[in-house]
Amino acid sequence: MIARLIADARKVICKFGSTTLADKDGKINSDYLAEFADQAAGLIKGGKHLVIVSSGAQVAGLSTMGKWARKRDLHYRQALCAIGQVELMSAWRRAFDKHSLHIAQILLTQDDFGDPIRTLNMRNTLFTLVDEGVIPIINENDSVSVEEIKIGDNDTLAAQSAILWSADLLILFSDIDGLYDKNPKEFPEAALLEEVRDIEAARQSISIGQTNSFGTGGIATKLDAARLALLYGIPTVLTHGGRPRSLEALAAGRQKGTIFLAQMTNLESSDRSDVSPGSR
Ligand code: ADP
């Protein structure tokens, strides 16, 4: 099902959480970025359009300014993001350079999505970049975002960006294979939910555990993001970004994930339950 969705999608938006982008020393994992860029280049050659939503500015800032690790003050955290955003984007640039693909940075806040003129400008910029073969890389503008104008997590930002760009598919790369009935990090026996059609029912039926230390969203915001995207008809896949060549593996049907899809229409469900070959 996921492989088919990717095959059918022309406009794909991929979001990476901080934990997926960082290596075990807390630095931006350049090898990982290079591997993704390689797969993305293949996808683009095959005629698909790609937008990336990338977390990781704070992680990159911290590894650059190690001595600030303990500073909790808002302005220091915003300063860290300002420093780290440069590091993050140069890591992405190096990764895509090898494929002669240009990238572009777009930093957004909640305010931008609430203002029709800005929204129109953002949309036009996105379309222009992608039409010209450039890969837009979106992040929240953390150094100007205070509580009132913060989106707060990049899952929601990814869903809002997917809607803005009228994407066909949103892929959330995280450090788990998908949505489980309970936190797989705490409960190894947790069961993966491979297809979710009713997000609210799923939310009620699972237990939600803790997020990673750098993760600002957690599973709850991934469900919110999938719900928001689906309101605009955009399916979402939640999957592990750390598996070998995960984008290609997904496209080839070799990698697991949770797919969030619209509830089946009567026609679809009768289609599915109808197994008698002669009656179609
Ligand atoms: P990211 O940085 O990729 O956005 P987060 O740390 O925000 O990721 O959220 C993913 C984490 O959510 C996982 O590492 C997992 O431990 C945790 N989690 C809690 N409850 C669940 C659940 N029911 N199913 C899957 N993951 C869960």
mmCIF file of C-alpha atoms and ligand atoms in Angstrom:
data_model
loop_
_atom_site.group_PDB
_atom_site.id
_atom_site.type_symbol
_atom_site.label_atom_id
_atom_site.label_comp_id
_atom_site.label_asym_id
_atom_site.label_seq_id
_atom_site.Cartn_x
_atom_site.Cartn_y
_atom_site.Cartn_z
ATOM 1 C CA MET A 1 0.000 0.000 0.000
ATOM 2 C CA ILE A 2 2.788 2.460 0.932
ATOM 3 C CA ALA A 3 4.746 1.517 -2.197
ATOM 4 C CA ARG A 4 1.670 2.166 -4.317
ATOM 5 C CA LEU A 5 1.064 5.537 -2.687
ATOM 6 C CA ILE A 6 4.643 6.593 -3.399
ATOM 7 C CA ALA A 7 4.409 5.333 -6.972
ATOM 8 C CA ASP A 8 1.215 7.338 -7.516
ATOM 9 C CA ALA A 9 2.419 10.511 -5.808
ATOM 10 C CA ARG A 10 4.063 13.234 -7.853
ATOM 11 C CA LYS A 11 4.594 15.733 -5.021
ATOM 12 C CA VAL A 12 6.167 14.207 -1.941
ATOM 13 C CA ILE A 13 7.045 16.014 1.273
ATOM 14 C CA CYS A 14 9.479 14.366 3.689
ATOM 15 C CA LYS A 15 9.917 15.446 7.304
ATOM 16 C CA PHE A 16 12.860 14.462 9.490
ATOM 17 C CA GLY A 17 12.898 14.604 13.273
ATOM 18 C CA SER A 18 16.010 15.717 15.166
ATOM 19 C CA THR A 19 16.756 12.224 16.435
ATOM 20 C CA THR A 20 16.793 10.895 12.889
ATOM 21 C CA LEU A 21 19.232 13.563 11.714
ATOM 22 C CA ALA A 22 21.646 13.389 14.654
ATOM 23 C CA ASP A 23 24.373 10.802 15.110
ATOM 24 C CA LYS A 24 25.139 9.157 18.431
ATOM 25 C CA ASP A 25 27.438 12.037 19.424
ATOM 26 C CA GLY A 26 24.647 14.553 18.925
ATOM 27 C CA LYS A 27 26.076 15.992 15.708
ATOM 28 C CA ILE A 28 24.229 16.284 12.395
ATOM 29 C CA ASN A 29 24.827 12.960 10.671
ATOM 30 C CA SER A 30 26.311 13.946 7.296
ATOM 31 C CA ASP A 31 26.453 10.344 6.084
ATOM 32 C CA TYR A 32 22.732 10.022 6.695
ATOM 33 C CA LEU A 33 22.002 13.241 4.813
ATOM 34 C CA ALA A 34 24.212 12.055 1.932
ATOM 35 C CA GLU A 35 22.354 8.741 1.784
ATOM 36 C CA PHE A 36 18.977 10.471 1.741
ATOM 37 C CA ALA A 37 20.111 12.960 -0.920
ATOM 38 C CA ASP A 38 21.218 10.057 -3.073
ATOM 39 C CA GLN A 39 17.792 8.424 -2.836
ATOM 40 C CA ALA A 40 16.008 11.754 -3.299
ATOM 41 C CA ALA A 41 18.023 12.429 -6.456
ATOM 42 C CA GLY A 42 16.770 9.103 -7.830
ATOM 43 C CA LEU A 43 13.196 10.021 -7.012
ATOM 44 C CA ILE A 44 13.569 13.418 -8.692
ATOM 45 C CA LYS A 45 15.143 11.837 -11.781
ATOM 46 C CA GLY A 46 12.081 9.620 -11.909
ATOM 47 C CA GLY A 47 9.887 12.725 -12.260
ATOM 48 C CA LYS A 48 8.826 13.323 -8.664
ATOM 49 C CA HIS A 49 8.900 16.655 -6.885
ATOM 50 C CA LEU A 50 10.293 16.901 -3.376
ATOM 51 C CA VAL A 51 10.038 19.265 -0.415
ATOM 52 C CA ILE A 52 11.855 18.617 2.860
ATOM 53 C CA VAL A 53 10.890 19.715 6.356
ATOM 54 C CA SER A 54 13.997 19.444 8.500
ATOM 55 C CA SER A 55 14.350 19.699 12.250
ATOM 56 C CA GLY A 56 17.796 19.658 13.792
ATOM 57 C CA ALA A 57 18.789 23.320 14.179
ATOM 58 C CA GLN A 58 19.034 23.072 17.963
ATOM 59 C CA VAL A 59 20.986 19.811 17.807
ATOM 60 C CA ALA A 60 23.380 21.337 15.299
ATOM 61 C CA GLY A 61 23.662 24.506 17.400
ATOM 62 C CA LEU A 62 24.471 22.536 20.519
ATOM 63 C CA SER A 63 27.165 20.492 18.874
ATOM 64 C CA THR A 64 28.692 23.693 17.495
ATOM 65 C CA MET A 65 28.505 25.593 20.806
ATOM 66 C CA GLY A 66 29.044 22.703 23.219
ATOM 67 C CA LYS A 67 29.509 25.056 26.141
ATOM 68 C CA TRP A 68 25.871 26.195 25.911
ATOM 69 C CA ALA A 69 24.421 22.767 26.578
ATOM 70 C CA ARG A 70 23.100 23.684 30.017
ATOM 71 C CA LYS A 71 21.636 27.046 29.122
ATOM 72 C CA ARG A 72 17.863 26.865 29.299
ATOM 73 C CA ASP A 73 17.146 30.565 28.816
ATOM 74 C CA LEU A 74 14.833 31.191 25.833
ATOM 75 C CA HIS A 75 17.230 33.628 24.167
ATOM 76 C CA TYR A 76 20.091 31.174 24.375
ATOM 77 C CA ARG A 77 17.910 28.465 22.852
ATOM 78 C CA GLN A 78 16.873 30.824 20.071
ATOM 79 C CA ALA A 79 20.507 31.808 19.575
ATOM 80 C CA LEU A 80 21.437 28.112 19.382
ATOM 81 C CA CYS A 81 18.839 27.604 16.652
ATOM 82 C CA ALA A 82 20.205 30.597 14.727
ATOM 83 C CA ILE A 83 23.707 29.102 14.879
ATOM 84 C CA GLY A 84 22.535 25.551 14.207
ATOM 85 C CA GLN A 85 20.308 26.466 11.256
ATOM 86 C CA VAL A 86 23.414 27.546 9.313
ATOM 87 C CA GLU A 87 25.169 24.276 10.149
ATOM 88 C CA LEU A 88 22.078 22.267 9.270
ATOM 89 C CA MET A 89 21.639 23.905 5.895
ATOM 90 C CA SER A 90 25.302 23.615 4.986
ATOM 91 C CA ALA A 91 25.090 19.903 5.802
ATOM 92 C CA TRP A 92 22.056 19.564 3.496
ATOM 93 C CA ARG A 93 23.795 21.637 0.827
ATOM 94 C CA ARG A 94 26.870 19.411 0.867
ATOM 95 C CA ALA A 95 24.621 16.347 0.634
ATOM 96 C CA PHE A 96 22.723 17.597 -2.442
ATOM 97 C CA ASP A 97 25.773 19.232 -4.064
ATOM 98 C CA LYS A 98 27.039 15.797 -5.072
ATOM 99 C CA HIS A 99 23.945 15.430 -7.254
ATOM 100 C CA SER A 100 24.162 18.980 -8.622
ATOM 101 C CA LEU A 101 20.863 19.774 -6.937
ATOM 102 C CA HIS A 102 20.300 23.175 -5.367
ATOM 103 C CA ILE A 103 18.515 23.612 -2.070
ATOM 104 C CA ALA A 104 16.642 26.617 -0.681
ATOM 105 C CA GLN A 105 15.909 27.532 2.913
ATOM 106 C CA ILE A 106 12.407 28.557 3.984
ATOM 107 C CA LEU A 107 11.883 29.533 7.634
ATOM 108 C CA LEU A 108 8.291 29.935 8.762
ATOM 109 C CA THR A 109 6.222 30.799 11.824
ATOM 110 C CA GLN A 110 2.545 30.254 12.606
ATOM 111 C CA ASP A 111 1.873 33.889 11.692
ATOM 112 C CA ASP A 112 2.919 33.182 8.118
ATOM 113 C CA PHE A 113 0.178 30.579 7.731
ATOM 114 C CA GLY A 114 -2.456 32.925 9.179
ATOM 115 C CA ASP A 115 -1.870 35.763 6.756
ATOM 116 C CA PRO A 116 -3.349 35.279 3.269
ATOM 117 C CA ILE A 117 -0.787 37.483 1.513
ATOM 118 C CA ARG A 118 2.167 35.746 3.133
ATOM 119 C CA THR A 119 0.582 32.360 2.468
ATOM 120 C CA LEU A 120 0.220 33.229 -1.201
ATOM 121 C CA ASN A 121 3.854 34.389 -1.345
ATOM 122 C CA MET A 122 5.076 31.233 0.363
ATOM 123 C CA ARG A 123 3.056 29.080 -1.993
ATOM 124 C CA ASN A 124 4.356 30.899 -5.068
ATOM 125 C CA THR A 125 7.937 30.645 -3.811
ATOM 126 C CA LEU A 126 7.550 26.915 -3.151
ATOM 127 C CA PHE A 127 6.092 26.291 -6.596
ATOM 128 C CA THR A 128 8.789 28.382 -8.300
ATOM 129 C CA LEU A 129 11.618 26.589 -6.500
ATOM 130 C CA VAL A 130 10.262 23.135 -7.211
ATOM 131 C CA ASP A 131 9.447 23.986 -10.843
ATOM 132 C CA GLU A 132 13.071 25.060 -11.253
ATOM 133 C CA GLY A 133 14.365 21.791 -9.816
ATOM 134 C CA VAL A 134 15.420 23.286 -6.464
ATOM 135 C CA ILE A 135 14.658 21.437 -3.229
ATOM 136 C CA PRO A 136 13.020 23.674 -0.615
ATOM 137 C CA ILE A 137 14.023 22.823 2.953
ATOM 138 C CA ILE A 138 11.549 24.181 5.485
ATOM 139 C CA ASN A 139 12.013 24.685 9.212
ATOM 140 C CA GLU A 140 10.330 26.738 11.879
ATOM 141 C CA ASN A 141 11.956 30.132 12.326
ATOM 142 C CA ASP A 142 12.875 29.356 15.919
ATOM 143 C CA SER A 143 14.962 32.429 16.544
ATOM 144 C CA VAL A 144 11.940 34.718 16.114
ATOM 145 C CA SER A 145 9.248 32.338 17.369
ATOM 146 C CA VAL A 146 7.957 33.127 20.804
ATOM 147 C CA GLU A 147 5.061 31.181 22.302
ATOM 148 C CA GLU A 148 2.305 33.246 20.636
ATOM 149 C CA ILE A 149 3.512 32.705 17.083
ATOM 150 C CA LYS A 150 5.106 29.291 17.439
ATOM 151 C CA ILE A 151 3.956 26.273 15.484
ATOM 152 C CA GLY A 152 5.871 24.324 18.113
ATOM 153 C CA ASP A 153 6.601 21.071 16.343
ATOM 154 C CA ASN A 154 7.702 20.167 12.866
ATOM 155 C CA ASP A 155 5.042 17.480 12.374
ATOM 156 C CA THR A 156 2.391 20.203 12.274
ATOM 157 C CA LEU A 157 4.688 22.424 10.191
ATOM 158 C CA ALA A 158 5.098 19.525 7.741
ATOM 159 C CA ALA A 159 1.327 19.028 7.472
ATOM 160 C CA GLN A 160 0.751 22.773 6.983
ATOM 161 C CA SER A 161 3.477 22.862 4.338
ATOM 162 C CA ALA A 162 2.007 19.802 2.607
ATOM 163 C CA ILE A 163 -1.347 21.577 2.415
ATOM 164 C CA LEU A 164 0.246 24.825 1.234
ATOM 165 C CA TRP A 165 2.075 23.005 -1.565
ATOM 166 C CA SER A 166 -0.889 20.696 -2.332
ATOM 167 C CA ALA A 167 1.355 17.665 -1.835
ATOM 168 C CA ASP A 168 0.200 14.186 -2.778
ATOM 169 C CA LEU A 169 1.917 12.460 0.121
ATOM 170 C CA LEU A 170 3.518 13.362 3.446
ATOM 171 C CA ILE A 171 6.215 11.086 4.883
ATOM 172 C CA LEU A 172 7.231 11.573 8.522
ATOM 173 C CA PHE A 173 10.623 9.968 9.158
ATOM 174 C CA SER A 174 11.152 9.260 12.842
ATOM 175 C CA ASP A 175 13.070 6.776 14.981
ATOM 176 C CA ILE A 176 10.295 4.188 15.228
ATOM 177 C CA ASP A 177 8.664 2.053 12.520
ATOM 178 C CA GLY A 178 5.291 3.738 12.923
ATOM 179 C CA LEU A 179 2.411 4.081 15.342
ATOM 180 C CA TYR A 180 2.233 1.358 17.986
ATOM 181 C CA ASP A 181 -0.433 0.457 20.504
ATOM 182 C CA LYS A 182 2.094 1.580 23.155
ATOM 183 C CA ASN A 183 5.552 3.109 23.202
ATOM 184 C CA PRO A 184 7.852 0.512 21.567
ATOM 185 C CA LYS A 185 10.855 1.962 23.410
ATOM 186 C CA GLU A 186 9.301 0.990 26.736
ATOM 187 C CA PHE A 187 7.332 -2.072 25.617
ATOM 188 C CA PRO A 188 9.160 -4.371 23.186
ATOM 189 C CA GLU A 189 5.974 -6.362 22.625
ATOM 190 C CA ALA A 190 4.122 -3.260 21.327
ATOM 191 C CA ALA A 191 2.181 -3.912 18.116
ATOM 192 C CA LEU A 192 2.597 -1.779 14.983
ATOM 193 C CA LEU A 193 -0.601 -0.366 13.476
ATOM 194 C CA GLU A 194 0.068 -0.520 9.758
ATOM 195 C CA GLU A 195 -3.068 1.218 8.518
ATOM 196 C CA VAL A 196 -5.079 3.867 10.337
ATOM 197 C CA ARG A 197 -8.315 5.141 8.845
ATOM 198 C CA ASP A 198 -9.844 6.617 11.972
ATOM 199 C CA ILE A 199 -7.215 8.728 13.712
ATOM 200 C CA GLU A 200 -9.380 9.685 16.681
ATOM 201 C CA ALA A 201 -10.276 6.051 17.355
ATOM 202 C CA ALA A 202 -6.576 5.133 17.106
ATOM 203 C CA ARG A 203 -5.664 7.944 19.506
ATOM 204 C CA GLN A 204 -8.157 6.618 22.045
ATOM 205 C CA SER A 205 -7.034 3.022 21.684
ATOM 206 C CA ILE A 206 -3.256 3.443 22.081
ATOM 207 C CA SER A 207 -1.123 4.635 24.945
ATOM 208 C CA ILE A 208 1.302 7.440 24.205
ATOM 209 C CA GLY A 209 4.684 7.343 25.874
ATOM 210 C CA GLN A 210 7.481 9.835 26.191
ATOM 211 C CA THR A 211 9.114 11.639 23.325
ATOM 212 C CA ASN A 212 12.907 11.758 22.728
ATOM 213 C CA SER A 213 14.949 14.388 24.511
ATOM 214 C CA PHE A 214 15.202 16.451 21.324
ATOM 215 C CA GLY A 215 11.809 15.531 19.962
ATOM 216 C CA THR A 216 9.420 18.395 20.570
ATOM 217 C CA GLY A 217 6.376 16.722 19.134
ATOM 218 C CA GLY A 218 6.022 13.092 20.027
ATOM 219 C CA ILE A 219 3.373 10.749 18.748
ATOM 220 C CA ALA A 220 0.473 13.058 19.620
ATOM 221 C CA THR A 221 1.642 15.735 17.186
ATOM 222 C CA LYS A 222 2.226 13.101 14.489
ATOM 223 C CA LEU A 223 -1.416 12.099 14.839
ATOM 224 C CA ASP A 224 -2.465 15.767 14.726
ATOM 225 C CA ALA A 225 -0.359 16.276 11.607
ATOM 226 C CA ALA A 226 -1.805 13.212 9.865
ATOM 227 C CA ARG A 227 -5.314 14.350 10.759
ATOM 228 C CA LEU A 228 -4.691 17.859 9.417
ATOM 229 C CA ALA A 229 -3.175 16.573 6.173
ATOM 230 C CA LEU A 230 -6.070 14.155 5.673
ATOM 231 C CA LEU A 231 -8.565 17.003 6.007
ATOM 232 C CA TYR A 232 -7.063 18.153 2.703
ATOM 233 C CA GLY A 233 -6.980 14.651 1.256
ATOM 234 C CA ILE A 234 -3.235 14.140 1.781
ATOM 235 C CA PRO A 235 -2.273 10.715 3.161
ATOM 236 C CA THR A 236 0.582 10.475 5.667
ATOM 237 C CA VAL A 237 3.137 7.728 6.247
ATOM 238 C CA LEU A 238 4.974 7.486 9.576
ATOM 239 C CA THR A 239 8.085 5.356 9.344
ATOM 240 C CA HIS A 240 11.653 4.805 10.520
ATOM 241 C CA GLY A 241 14.117 7.150 8.885
ATOM 242 C CA GLY A 242 17.120 5.301 10.232
ATOM 243 C CA ARG A 243 16.738 2.052 8.321
ATOM 244 C CA PRO A 244 19.092 1.504 5.358
ATOM 245 C CA ARG A 245 17.990 3.591 2.389
ATOM 246 C CA SER A 246 14.588 3.998 3.948
ATOM 247 C CA LEU A 247 13.002 6.063 1.177
ATOM 248 C CA GLU A 248 13.902 3.498 -1.496
ATOM 249 C CA ALA A 249 12.917 0.637 0.795
ATOM 250 C CA LEU A 250 9.521 2.248 1.350
ATOM 251 C CA ALA A 251 9.040 2.807 -2.366
ATOM 252 C CA ALA A 252 9.927 -0.834 -3.032
ATOM 253 C CA GLY A 253 7.526 -2.104 -0.363
ATOM 254 C CA ARG A 254 10.375 -3.454 1.784
ATOM 255 C CA GLN A 255 9.928 -1.124 4.741
ATOM 256 C CA LYS A 256 7.168 -1.043 7.308
ATOM 257 C CA GLY A 257 5.298 2.027 8.412
ATOM 258 C CA THR A 258 1.918 3.325 9.486
ATOM 259 C CA ILE A 259 -0.204 4.758 6.770
ATOM 260 C CA PHE A 260 -2.914 7.264 7.647
ATOM 261 C CA LEU A 261 -5.640 7.229 5.046
ATOM 262 C CA ALA A 262 -9.094 8.688 4.611
ATOM 263 C CA GLN A 263 -11.921 6.533 5.915
ATOM 264 C CA MET A 264 -13.131 4.177 3.244
ATOM 265 C CA THR A 265 -16.057 5.297 1.155
ATOM 266 C CA ASN A 266 -18.996 2.880 0.893
ATOM 267 C CA LEU A 267 -17.864 2.040 -2.601
ATOM 268 C CA GLU A 268 -14.302 1.194 -1.495
ATOM 269 C CA SER A 269 -15.419 -0.866 1.461
ATOM 270 C CA SER A 270 -17.873 -2.864 -0.646
ATOM 271 C CA ASP A 271 -15.060 -3.257 -3.163
ATOM 272 C CA ARG A 272 -12.815 -4.669 -0.466
ATOM 273 C CA SER A 273 -15.311 -7.033 1.087
ATOM 274 C CA ASP A 274 -16.457 -8.249 -2.274
ATOM 275 C CA VAL A 275 -14.373 -11.298 -3.035
ATOM 276 C CA SER A 276 -16.592 -12.964 -5.576
ATOM 277 C CA PRO A 277 -14.779 -12.667 -8.905
ATOM 278 C CA GLY A 278 -17.825 -12.698 -11.149
ATOM 279 C CA SER A 279 -19.722 -9.869 -9.526
ATOM 280 C CA ARG A 280 -17.664 -6.777 -10.517
HETATM 281 P P1 ADP B 1 10.816 12.918 16.046
HETATM 282 O O1 ADP B 1 12.019 13.586 16.671
HETATM 283 O O2 ADP B 1 11.152 11.938 14.957
HETATM 284 O O3 ADP B 1 9.739 13.892 15.633
HETATM 285 P P2 ADP B 1 9.575 12.239 18.599
HETATM 286 O O4 ADP B 1 10.615 11.979 19.632
HETATM 287 O O5 ADP B 1 8.851 13.541 18.644
HETATM 288 O O6 ADP B 1 10.197 11.945 17.162
HETATM 289 O O7 ADP B 1 8.460 11.081 18.658
HETATM 290 C C1 ADP B 1 8.804 9.735 18.425
HETATM 291 C C2 ADP B 1 8.890 8.981 19.736
HETATM 292 O O8 ADP B 1 7.574 8.798 20.260
HETATM 293 C C3 ADP B 1 9.435 7.576 19.578
HETATM 294 O O9 ADP B 1 10.833 7.533 19.735
HETATM 295 C C4 ADP B 1 8.700 6.758 20.624
HETATM 296 O O10 ADP B 1 9.544 6.357 21.677
HETATM 297 C C5 ADP B 1 7.661 7.713 21.185
HETATM 298 N N1 ADP B 1 6.335 7.092 21.348
HETATM 299 C C6 ADP B 1 5.545 7.230 22.430
HETATM 300 N N2 ADP B 1 4.396 6.545 22.322
HETATM 301 C C7 ADP B 1 4.436 5.914 21.111
HETATM 302 C C8 ADP B 1 3.519 5.039 20.405
HETATM 303 N N3 ADP B 1 2.325 4.682 20.899
HETATM 304 N N4 ADP B 1 3.891 4.609 19.174
HETATM 305 C C9 ADP B 1 5.093 4.971 18.622
HETATM 306 N N5 ADP B 1 6.000 5.778 19.251
HETATM 307 C C10 ADP B 1 5.679 6.262 20.487
#
